[in-house]
Short mmCIF file of C-alpha atoms in Angstrom, two decimals:
data_model
loop_
_atom_site.label_atom_id
_atom_site.label_comp_id
_atom_site.label_asym_id
_atom_site.label_seq_id
_atom_site.Cartn_x
_atom_site.Cartn_y
_atom_site.Cartn_z
CA MET A 19 51.43 14.38 -29.21
CA ALA A 20 48.42 16.61 -29.80
CA ARG A 21 47.10 14.15 -32.36
CA LYS A 22 47.56 11.25 -29.87
CA ALA A 23 45.58 13.14 -27.19
CA GLU A 24 42.91 13.96 -29.77
CA THR A 25 42.69 10.28 -30.78
CA GLY A 26 42.35 9.31 -27.10
CA VAL A 27 39.44 11.72 -26.65
CA VAL A 28 37.74 10.38 -29.78
CA VAL A 29 38.13 6.79 -28.54
CA ALA A 30 36.73 7.73 -25.10
CA VAL A 31 33.76 9.51 -26.67
CA THR A 32 33.16 6.58 -29.05
CA ARG A 33 33.28 4.12 -26.11
CA ARG A 34 30.87 6.25 -24.12
CA TRP A 35 28.42 6.33 -27.03
CA ARG A 36 28.91 2.60 -27.65
CA ARG A 37 27.98 1.91 -24.03
CA ARG A 38 24.92 4.19 -24.31
CA ILE A 39 23.78 2.50 -27.52
CA ALA A 40 24.32 -0.96 -25.99
CA ALA A 41 22.31 0.05 -22.93
CA VAL A 42 19.50 1.38 -25.11
CA LEU A 43 19.48 -1.80 -27.24
CA CYS A 44 19.38 -4.01 -24.12
CA LEU A 45 16.55 -2.00 -22.67
CA ALA A 46 14.72 -1.52 -25.95
CA PRO A 47 11.60 -3.40 -24.88
CA LEU A 48 11.31 -1.21 -21.78
CA LEU A 49 12.08 2.05 -23.52
CA THR A 50 10.24 1.85 -26.81
CA ASN A 51 6.97 0.18 -25.86
CA GLY A 52 4.68 2.57 -24.09
CA ALA A 53 2.91 0.29 -21.72
CA ILE A 54 4.34 -3.08 -20.70
CA LEU A 55 2.82 -5.97 -18.81
CA PRO A 56 4.30 -6.98 -15.45
CA GLU A 57 7.04 -9.64 -15.50
CA ASP A 58 6.24 -13.34 -15.18
CA ARG A 59 7.19 -14.35 -11.66
CA ALA A 60 6.14 -16.45 -8.69
CA ASP A 61 6.54 -15.56 -5.01
CA ALA A 62 6.10 -17.70 -1.91
CA LEU A 63 5.97 -15.64 1.29
CA TYR A 64 5.68 -16.50 4.97
CA HIS A 65 4.50 -13.62 7.16
CA SER A 66 4.37 -13.11 10.89
CA TYR A 67 2.89 -10.26 12.95
CA ASN A 68 3.26 -10.27 16.72
CA GLY A 69 2.17 -7.34 18.86
CA GLY A 70 -0.42 -6.11 21.36
CA GLY A 71 -1.36 -9.69 22.30
CA VAL A 72 -2.15 -10.56 18.67
CA GLU A 73 -0.22 -13.09 16.63
CA VAL A 74 -0.96 -13.48 12.91
CA THR A 75 1.01 -15.84 10.68
CA GLY A 76 0.54 -17.52 7.34
CA PRO A 77 1.64 -17.93 3.75
CA SER A 78 1.00 -15.86 0.64
CA ILE A 79 1.58 -17.37 -2.81
CA LEU A 80 1.50 -15.03 -5.81
CA VAL A 81 1.91 -16.32 -9.36
CA ARG A 82 1.89 -14.24 -12.55
CA LYS A 83 2.12 -15.57 -16.09
CA GLY A 84 1.57 -13.89 -19.43
CA ASP A 85 1.66 -14.78 -23.10
CA ALA A 86 4.48 -12.22 -23.54
CA LYS A 87 2.28 -10.18 -25.89
CA ARG A 88 -1.20 -9.22 -24.79
CA PHE A 89 -2.33 -10.98 -21.63
CA SER A 90 -0.98 -11.48 -18.13
CA VAL A 91 -2.86 -13.44 -15.48
CA ASN A 92 -2.14 -13.40 -11.75
CA ALA A 93 -3.42 -15.47 -8.85
CA ASN A 94 -2.86 -15.08 -5.12
CA TYR A 95 -3.58 -17.36 -2.17
CA TYR A 96 -3.20 -15.73 1.24
CA THR A 97 -3.88 -16.98 4.77
CA ASP A 98 -3.98 -15.31 8.19
CA SER A 99 -3.88 -17.66 11.19
CA ILE A 100 -4.87 -15.46 14.11
CA SER A 101 -4.40 -15.91 17.83
CA SER A 102 -5.80 -12.90 19.65
CA ALA A 103 -5.56 -11.68 23.20
CA SER A 104 -5.68 -8.01 22.21
CA ILE A 105 -6.52 -5.22 24.65
CA ASP A 106 -10.18 -5.32 23.47
CA VAL A 107 -10.34 -9.09 23.88
CA VAL A 108 -8.72 -9.01 27.32
CA THR A 109 -11.04 -6.28 28.67
CA GLN A 110 -14.29 -7.29 26.91
CA GLY A 111 -14.10 -10.97 25.91
CA SER A 112 -11.92 -14.04 25.90
CA GLU A 113 -8.91 -15.10 23.87
CA TYR A 114 -9.71 -16.69 20.50
CA THR A 115 -8.09 -18.23 17.46
CA GLU A 116 -9.39 -18.09 13.91
CA SER A 117 -8.18 -18.15 10.33
CA ARG A 118 -8.86 -16.09 7.23
CA LYS A 119 -8.33 -17.32 3.69
CA GLN A 120 -8.15 -15.02 0.70
CA TYR A 121 -8.10 -15.91 -3.01
CA SER A 122 -7.48 -13.37 -5.77
CA LEU A 123 -7.51 -13.69 -9.53
CA GLY A 124 -6.63 -10.92 -11.97
CA VAL A 125 -6.03 -10.42 -15.66
CA ASP A 126 -4.27 -7.60 -17.51
CA TYR A 127 -4.78 -6.94 -21.22
CA LEU A 128 -2.31 -4.80 -23.16
CA HIS A 129 -3.38 -2.93 -26.29
CA ALA A 130 -0.90 -0.38 -27.71
CA ASP A 131 -0.29 2.07 -24.86
CA THR A 132 -3.26 0.92 -22.81
CA ILE A 133 -3.52 -1.74 -20.10
CA MET A 134 -6.95 -2.87 -18.96
CA SER A 135 -7.17 -4.88 -15.75
CA LEU A 136 -9.86 -6.89 -14.01
CA SER A 137 -9.58 -8.65 -10.67
CA TYR A 138 -11.64 -10.53 -8.13
CA THR A 139 -10.83 -11.18 -4.48
CA ASN A 140 -12.66 -13.44 -2.05
CA SER A 141 -11.91 -13.33 1.66
CA ASP A 142 -13.44 -15.83 4.04
CA GLU A 143 -13.35 -16.15 7.82
CA SER A 144 -15.88 -17.57 10.27
CA ASP A 145 -17.61 -14.22 10.91
CA TYR A 146 -16.75 -12.13 7.83
CA LYS A 147 -17.08 -12.88 4.10
CA ALA A 148 -15.92 -10.34 1.51
CA ASP A 149 -16.06 -10.25 -2.29
CA THR A 150 -14.24 -7.46 -4.12
CA TYR A 151 -14.38 -6.75 -7.87
CA SER A 152 -11.94 -4.29 -9.43
CA ALA A 153 -11.45 -2.78 -12.88
CA SER A 154 -8.89 -0.27 -14.08
CA ILE A 155 -7.59 1.27 -17.27
CA SER A 156 -4.10 2.66 -17.62
CA GLN A 157 -2.88 4.86 -20.48
CA THR A 158 0.76 5.74 -21.20
CA MET A 159 1.39 8.96 -23.11
CA PHE A 160 3.78 11.87 -23.85
CA GLY A 161 6.68 9.78 -25.12
CA ASN A 162 6.14 7.14 -22.40
CA MET A 163 6.75 9.71 -19.68
CA THR A 164 3.24 9.86 -18.25
CA THR A 165 0.84 7.11 -17.20
CA VAL A 166 -2.69 7.88 -16.07
CA THR A 167 -4.77 5.16 -14.38
CA LEU A 168 -8.47 5.18 -13.60
CA GLY A 169 -9.80 2.45 -11.35
CA PHE A 170 -12.95 1.34 -9.61
CA SER A 171 -13.52 -1.40 -7.08
CA ARG A 172 -16.64 -2.63 -5.41
CA GLY A 173 -16.68 -4.68 -2.23
CA MET A 174 -19.65 -6.60 -0.85
CA ASP A 175 -19.24 -7.99 2.65
CA ASP A 176 -21.32 -10.24 4.90
CA VAL A 177 -20.78 -9.49 8.58
CA LEU A 178 -21.63 -12.32 10.98
CA ARG A 179 -21.25 -12.98 14.69
CA ASN A 180 -19.90 -16.29 15.97
CA ARG A 181 -22.29 -18.20 18.24
CA ASP A 182 -25.16 -15.94 17.13
CA PRO A 183 -26.87 -17.51 14.06
CA ASN A 184 -29.51 -14.76 14.00
CA PHE A 185 -26.98 -11.99 13.42
CA SER A 186 -26.35 -11.13 9.75
CA GLU A 187 -25.44 -7.72 8.35
CA ASN A 188 -23.98 -6.35 5.10
CA ALA A 189 -21.43 -3.73 4.14
CA ASP A 190 -20.87 -2.22 0.69
CA HIS A 191 -17.66 -0.48 -0.37
CA ARG A 192 -16.92 1.57 -3.50
CA ASP A 193 -13.45 2.85 -4.26
CA TYR A 194 -12.81 5.34 -7.10
CA GLN A 195 -9.13 5.66 -7.97
CA LEU A 196 -7.12 8.08 -10.06
CA SER A 197 -3.36 7.95 -10.34
CA LEU A 198 -0.66 9.70 -12.32
CA SER A 199 2.84 8.37 -12.79
CA GLN A 200 5.31 10.86 -14.23
CA VAL A 201 8.95 10.74 -15.30
CA LEU A 202 10.31 14.06 -14.01
CA SER A 203 13.95 13.59 -15.01
CA LYS A 204 16.32 10.76 -15.99
CA ASP A 205 16.74 10.05 -12.26
CA LEU A 206 13.39 11.00 -10.76
CA LEU A 207 9.93 9.40 -10.84
CA MET A 208 6.76 10.80 -9.31
CA SER A 209 3.48 9.08 -8.55
CA ILE A 210 0.33 10.92 -7.44
CA ASN A 211 -2.65 8.86 -6.23
CA TYR A 212 -6.17 9.84 -5.27
CA ASP A 213 -8.85 7.58 -3.80
CA ALA A 214 -12.46 8.40 -2.97
CA ILE A 215 -14.02 5.61 -0.92
CA THR A 216 -17.63 5.26 0.16
CA ASP A 217 -18.83 2.65 2.64
CA GLN A 218 -22.39 1.78 3.46
CA GLY A 219 -23.92 -0.72 5.88
CA PHE A 220 -22.69 -2.35 9.08
CA LEU A 221 -19.25 -0.76 9.53
CA HIS A 222 -18.17 -1.78 13.00
CA ASN A 223 -17.10 -4.78 14.98
CA PRO A 224 -20.14 -6.65 16.36
CA TYR A 225 -18.23 -7.80 19.45
CA ARG A 226 -16.79 -4.52 20.73
CA SER A 227 -18.36 -2.34 23.42
CA VAL A 228 -17.91 1.23 24.57
CA VAL A 229 -17.10 2.09 28.17
CA PHE A 230 -19.28 4.44 30.22
CA LEU A 231 -19.10 5.70 33.79
CA ASP A 232 -21.47 3.67 35.97
CA PRO A 233 -21.52 4.59 39.68
CA SER A 234 -23.77 1.60 40.39
CA LYS A 235 -20.94 -0.84 39.62
CA PRO A 236 -18.04 -1.53 42.02
CA SER A 237 -15.56 -0.97 39.16
CA GLY A 238 -17.23 2.38 38.34
CA ILE A 239 -17.55 1.52 34.63
CA GLY A 240 -20.10 -0.25 32.46
CA PHE A 241 -20.09 -1.61 28.89
CA GLU A 242 -22.60 -1.29 26.03
CA PRO A 243 -22.36 -2.18 22.32
CA GLU A 244 -20.81 0.27 19.87
CA ILE A 245 -23.07 2.09 17.40
CA TYR A 246 -21.51 3.57 14.22
CA PRO A 247 -23.01 5.60 11.39
CA ARG A 248 -24.02 3.37 8.46
CA THR A 249 -22.17 5.48 5.90
CA ARG A 250 -18.62 6.72 5.58
CA THR A 251 -16.95 8.78 2.84
CA SER A 252 -13.18 9.04 2.70
CA ASN A 253 -10.71 10.92 0.53
CA ALA A 254 -7.02 10.14 0.36
CA VAL A 255 -4.28 11.69 -1.75
CA SER A 256 -0.63 10.73 -1.84
CA ALA A 257 2.55 11.96 -3.53
CA ASN A 258 5.49 9.61 -3.95
CA PHE A 259 8.94 10.40 -5.31
CA LEU A 260 11.65 7.90 -6.25
CA TYR A 261 15.16 9.18 -6.93
CA TYR A 262 18.10 7.30 -8.43
CA LEU A 263 21.31 8.19 -6.63
CA PRO A 264 24.58 8.51 -8.62
CA TYR A 265 26.09 5.31 -7.12
CA ARG A 266 23.17 2.95 -8.01
CA ALA A 267 20.84 3.24 -5.05
CA THR A 268 17.38 4.71 -4.67
CA VAL A 269 15.66 6.86 -2.10
CA LYS A 270 11.86 7.05 -1.87
CA LEU A 271 9.89 9.81 -0.21
CA SER A 272 6.12 9.53 0.26
CA TYR A 273 3.40 11.58 1.86
CA ARG A 274 -0.33 10.84 2.18
CA TYR A 275 -3.18 12.97 3.47
CA TYR A 276 -6.43 11.31 4.48
CA THR A 277 -9.73 12.79 5.60
CA ASP A 278 -13.23 11.36 6.11
CA ASP A 279 -16.68 12.45 7.24
CA TRP A 280 -16.26 10.65 10.57
CA GLY A 281 -13.86 13.42 11.54
CA ILE A 282 -10.58 11.53 11.07
CA ASP A 283 -7.69 13.42 9.49
CA ALA A 284 -4.47 11.47 9.03
CA HIS A 285 -0.97 12.12 7.75
CA THR A 286 1.51 9.45 6.64
CA ALA A 287 5.15 10.14 5.75
CA GLU A 288 7.65 7.53 4.60
CA LEU A 289 11.33 7.46 3.70
CA ALA A 290 12.92 4.35 2.15
CA TYR A 291 16.41 3.61 0.92
CA VAL A 292 17.51 0.74 -1.36
CA HIS A 293 21.20 -0.08 -1.76
CA PRO A 294 22.51 -2.92 -3.98
CA ILE A 295 25.87 -4.44 -3.06
CA GLY A 296 27.61 -6.16 -5.96
CA SER A 297 25.34 -7.92 -8.42
CA ARG A 298 23.56 -10.26 -5.96
CA TRP A 299 22.74 -8.41 -2.75
CA ILE A 300 20.18 -5.65 -2.19
CA LEU A 301 19.84 -4.00 1.23
CA GLU A 302 16.98 -1.71 2.18
CA ALA A 303 15.93 0.37 5.16
CA GLY A 304 12.93 2.56 5.82
CA TYR A 305 11.09 4.73 8.30
CA ARG A 306 7.36 5.50 8.34
CA TYR A 307 5.38 7.87 10.54
CA TYR A 308 1.58 7.89 10.82
CA THR A 309 -0.68 10.14 12.88
CA GLN A 310 -4.44 10.61 13.00
CA SER A 311 -7.10 12.55 14.88
CA ASP A 312 -10.05 10.78 16.49
CA ALA A 313 -13.53 10.22 15.08
CA ASP A 314 -16.27 12.65 16.16
CA PHE A 315 -18.18 9.89 17.97
CA TYR A 316 -15.17 8.28 19.65
CA ALA A 317 -14.70 8.52 23.42
CA ASP A 318 -12.42 6.71 25.82
CA PHE A 319 -15.16 6.92 28.51
CA PHE A 320 -18.73 8.04 27.83
CA PRO A 321 -20.36 9.96 30.72
CA ARG A 322 -23.38 7.62 30.92
CA ALA A 323 -25.13 4.79 29.09
CA GLY A 324 -26.63 5.88 25.75
CA ALA A 325 -24.88 9.25 25.91
CA GLN A 326 -24.76 9.66 22.10
CA ASN A 327 -26.51 8.43 18.95
CA PHE A 328 -23.18 7.06 17.71
CA GLU A 329 -20.59 5.68 20.06
CA ALA A 330 -17.19 4.10 19.41
CA ARG A 331 -14.26 2.89 21.46
CA ASP A 332 -12.22 1.32 18.70
CA LYS A 333 -8.60 2.33 19.27
CA GLU A 334 -8.20 2.67 15.46
CA LEU A 335 -10.71 5.56 15.68
CA SER A 336 -8.87 7.29 18.56
CA LYS A 337 -6.16 9.91 18.36
CA TYR A 338 -2.80 8.16 18.03
CA ASN A 339 0.40 7.76 16.07
CA ASP A 340 2.60 4.89 15.00
CA GLN A 341 6.19 4.69 13.82
CA THR A 342 7.78 1.92 11.78
CA ALA A 343 11.47 1.16 11.32
CA SER A 344 12.20 -1.45 8.62
CA VAL A 345 15.20 -3.33 7.26
CA GLY A 346 15.39 -5.88 4.46
CA VAL A 347 17.87 -7.96 2.51
CA SER A 348 17.56 -9.69 -0.83
CA TYR A 349 20.00 -12.23 -2.33
CA GLU A 350 20.01 -13.37 -5.96
CA LEU A 351 20.62 -17.11 -6.04
CA LEU A 352 21.59 -18.18 -9.53
CA GLY A 353 23.42 -15.31 -11.17
CA LYS A 354 22.39 -16.55 -14.62
CA LYS A 355 19.52 -18.29 -16.39
CA ARG A 356 19.06 -21.94 -15.36
CA GLY A 357 16.54 -23.98 -17.32
CA PHE A 358 13.30 -22.03 -17.49
CA ILE A 359 14.25 -19.82 -14.50
CA ASP A 360 15.66 -16.43 -15.47
CA LYS A 361 16.31 -15.25 -11.92
CA ALA A 362 15.69 -16.37 -8.34
CA THR A 363 15.92 -14.43 -5.08
CA LEU A 364 15.64 -15.06 -1.34
CA ASN A 365 14.35 -12.15 0.74
CA LEU A 366 13.99 -11.27 4.42
CA LYS A 367 12.25 -8.19 5.84
CA TYR A 368 11.71 -7.06 9.40
CA SER A 369 9.68 -4.11 10.70
CA ARG A 370 9.16 -2.90 14.24
CA ILE A 371 6.07 -0.74 14.78
CA LEU A 372 5.44 1.36 17.87
CA PHE A 373 1.78 2.35 18.45
CA ARG A 374 1.10 5.19 20.92
CA TYR A 375 -2.51 6.11 21.75
CA ASP A 376 -3.38 9.54 23.11
CA ASN A 377 -6.91 8.92 24.41
CA PHE A 378 -7.29 5.15 24.74
CA THR A 379 -6.81 4.02 28.33
CA ASP A 380 -5.25 0.67 29.18
CA LEU A 381 -7.97 -0.74 31.47
CA THR A 382 -5.78 -3.72 32.40
CA ASP A 383 -3.34 -1.43 34.26
CA PRO A 384 -4.55 -0.10 37.67
CA ASP A 385 -2.77 3.21 36.95
CA LEU A 386 -4.90 3.63 33.75
CA PRO A 387 -2.13 4.92 31.46
CA ASP A 388 -2.59 5.65 27.74
CA TYR A 389 -2.23 2.36 25.88
CA GLU A 390 0.86 1.64 23.77
CA PHE A 391 2.46 -1.45 22.30
CA THR A 392 5.10 -2.57 19.84
CA ALA A 393 4.68 -5.09 17.02
CA ASP A 394 7.28 -7.21 15.22
CA VAL A 395 6.56 -7.95 11.57
CA PHE A 396 8.62 -10.58 9.70
CA GLN A 397 8.50 -11.54 6.05
CA ALA A 398 10.54 -14.31 4.43
CA PHE A 399 9.95 -14.98 0.75
CA ALA A 400 11.44 -16.63 -2.31
CA SER A 401 10.83 -15.31 -5.82
CA ILE A 402 11.52 -16.73 -9.24
CA TRP A 403 11.26 -15.04 -12.64
CA TYR A 404 10.66 -17.21 -15.73
CA MET B 299 -6.98 46.00 -18.67
CA HIS B 300 -9.58 43.69 -20.23
CA ARG B 301 -7.52 43.54 -23.43
CA ILE B 302 -4.37 42.53 -21.51
CA LEU B 303 -6.33 39.91 -19.57
CA SER B 304 -8.02 38.40 -22.63
CA THR B 305 -4.72 38.37 -24.57
CA SER B 306 -3.05 36.58 -21.65
CA VAL B 307 -5.84 33.99 -21.50
CA ILE B 308 -5.64 33.40 -25.27
CA LEU B 309 -1.84 32.99 -25.08
CA VAL B 310 -2.15 30.50 -22.21
CA LEU B 311 -4.82 28.52 -24.10
CA LEU B 312 -2.74 28.55 -27.31
CA ALA B 313 0.18 27.07 -25.36
CA GLY B 314 -1.99 24.00 -24.90
CA CYS B 315 -2.00 23.48 -28.69
CA SER B 316 1.78 23.10 -28.87
CA ARG B 317 3.06 19.54 -28.91
CA ILE B 318 4.69 18.37 -25.69
CA HIS B 319 8.11 16.90 -26.36
CA PRO B 320 9.47 14.27 -23.98
CA TRP B 321 12.27 15.95 -22.05
CA VAL B 322 13.92 12.65 -21.08
CA LYS B 323 15.12 10.94 -24.27
CA PRO B 324 14.88 7.13 -24.61
CA TYR B 325 18.69 6.76 -24.38
CA GLU B 326 18.63 8.69 -21.08
CA ARG B 327 16.33 6.17 -19.38
CA THR B 328 18.82 3.52 -18.28
CA HIS B 329 18.44 4.53 -14.62
CA LEU B 330 14.66 4.54 -14.86
CA ALA B 331 14.74 1.00 -16.29
CA ASP B 332 16.87 -0.36 -13.42
CA PRO B 333 14.82 -2.90 -11.38
CA ILE B 334 15.58 -1.00 -8.15
CA MET B 335 13.80 2.04 -9.65
CA SER B 336 10.38 0.71 -8.71
CA PHE B 337 7.80 1.96 -6.19
CA SER B 338 6.81 -1.65 -5.50
CA ARG B 339 9.68 -4.03 -6.31
CA ASP B 340 8.04 -7.10 -4.74
CA PRO B 341 4.21 -6.96 -5.02
CA VAL B 342 3.68 -9.92 -2.66
CA SER B 343 5.61 -8.09 0.08
CA SER B 344 4.14 -4.61 -0.42
CA ALA B 345 0.59 -6.04 -0.51
CA TYR B 346 1.21 -7.75 2.86
CA GLN B 347 2.82 -4.67 4.44
CA GLY B 348 -0.10 -2.54 3.18
CA HIS B 349 -2.54 -5.00 4.76
CA VAL B 350 -0.71 -4.72 8.12
CA TYR B 351 -1.37 -0.97 8.13
CA GLN B 352 -4.91 -1.09 6.69
CA VAL B 353 -6.04 -3.33 9.54
CA ARG B 354 -4.51 -1.19 12.31
CA GLU B 355 -4.98 2.38 11.07
CA GLY B 356 -8.06 4.53 10.54
CA ALA B 357 -6.84 5.85 7.16
CA ARG B 358 -6.96 3.88 3.93
CA GLY B 359 -6.57 4.47 0.21
CA ALA B 360 -4.13 6.14 -2.18
CA GLU B 361 -1.64 3.31 -1.66
CA GLY B 362 -2.89 0.75 -4.18
CA GLY B 363 -3.92 -2.75 -3.13
CA ASP B 364 -7.05 -4.84 -3.16
CA GLY B 365 -9.99 -5.12 -0.84
CA GLY B 366 -11.06 -8.03 1.30
CA GLY B 367 -11.65 -8.82 4.93
CA CYS B 368 -9.25 -7.90 7.66
CA GLY B 369 -9.21 -10.85 10.06
CA CYS B 370 -9.61 -8.33 12.85
CA ASN B 371 -13.13 -8.85 14.18
#
């Protein structure tokens, strides 16, 4: 009897080890190679944003293909079709429609435990052209438990003004990035990111005006163009934790602190939960909270015309907070390899964002309350791996 | 006091010479290799969601992502 029990224990232990060894063998490419290139996949996404009188829709196509050894190339085509009757447009201009097209091309090169990446992005709309060049190097070390990435990107923008051929300005952006990804335990990952960003040139919207008190007008208010500083230096640091729960689900916790020399301090906190059901469904839900202080040169109403050297009434520079609640579902279509397709998924995501401004008055309402609005954000996309 | 301090500093510095051993063995990384164990499972989706926030918030950076225009003029 004792021998039978002993044999049972040995069999159970052997089975447990057999399963572990099988898992390790299946995952060998992921576990033994230090750095690995991203998977070959293609995504076709339709996006829709609707809130605050602004509607933005369009597609995004992302394709990535590698030679399975050293190189991986990715290309992205993205479009925003914009119809805007935002609070700024309603109070200072007239409703407009426009479109923005963005093309990106990137290449990753793997050598031992190092990945070197280069990318180029071009964004084009009727009154704004932007070219961004990026380079980064990523090194995996300490038994594949730590990855350090250094990155730099440079953006060169042309700022134009529709119906004003004489207006032409430039903006220059430099972004220095440092990130650390660390395996903390067999169930816990950590990612720390730091960005130092410098901007120089024409940094504001050429259409927007500030509001000042003007007793000479029947409405009591007057408008004059915004004036921003021509430089801006920002620092942002974030900590992100991803934990694998015992029943195959993950929970993500993120925090970011941001500060810049315009006087804006911001905090972002995010909680996300991912829960697979069976082998084909993945459900997810999340909550995000963002809050910021206002810029030193921001005012809802200036006391008179030309009251300050720098003047802004951009609601994104005011004191406000926003909250996002998100849900998503993903369904795996095939269940097994078909032809050249290893896997295919259909995905839907929905977010509702509530923006609440503390010192930005809604001038369209006779009671002049603080402005607030909600936005609905939809994403529908199909992905294939090959 | 100086002797204790300098000894402590030397001991701390010497600790840096010891080899760091990975405390999560390769056969313990099955959970880490699960596709759901990713900060950005679908890059096309996270890039879009990041863009939604970049355009409408004063803060930026430390979230990954590329540059470009914002379609918000």
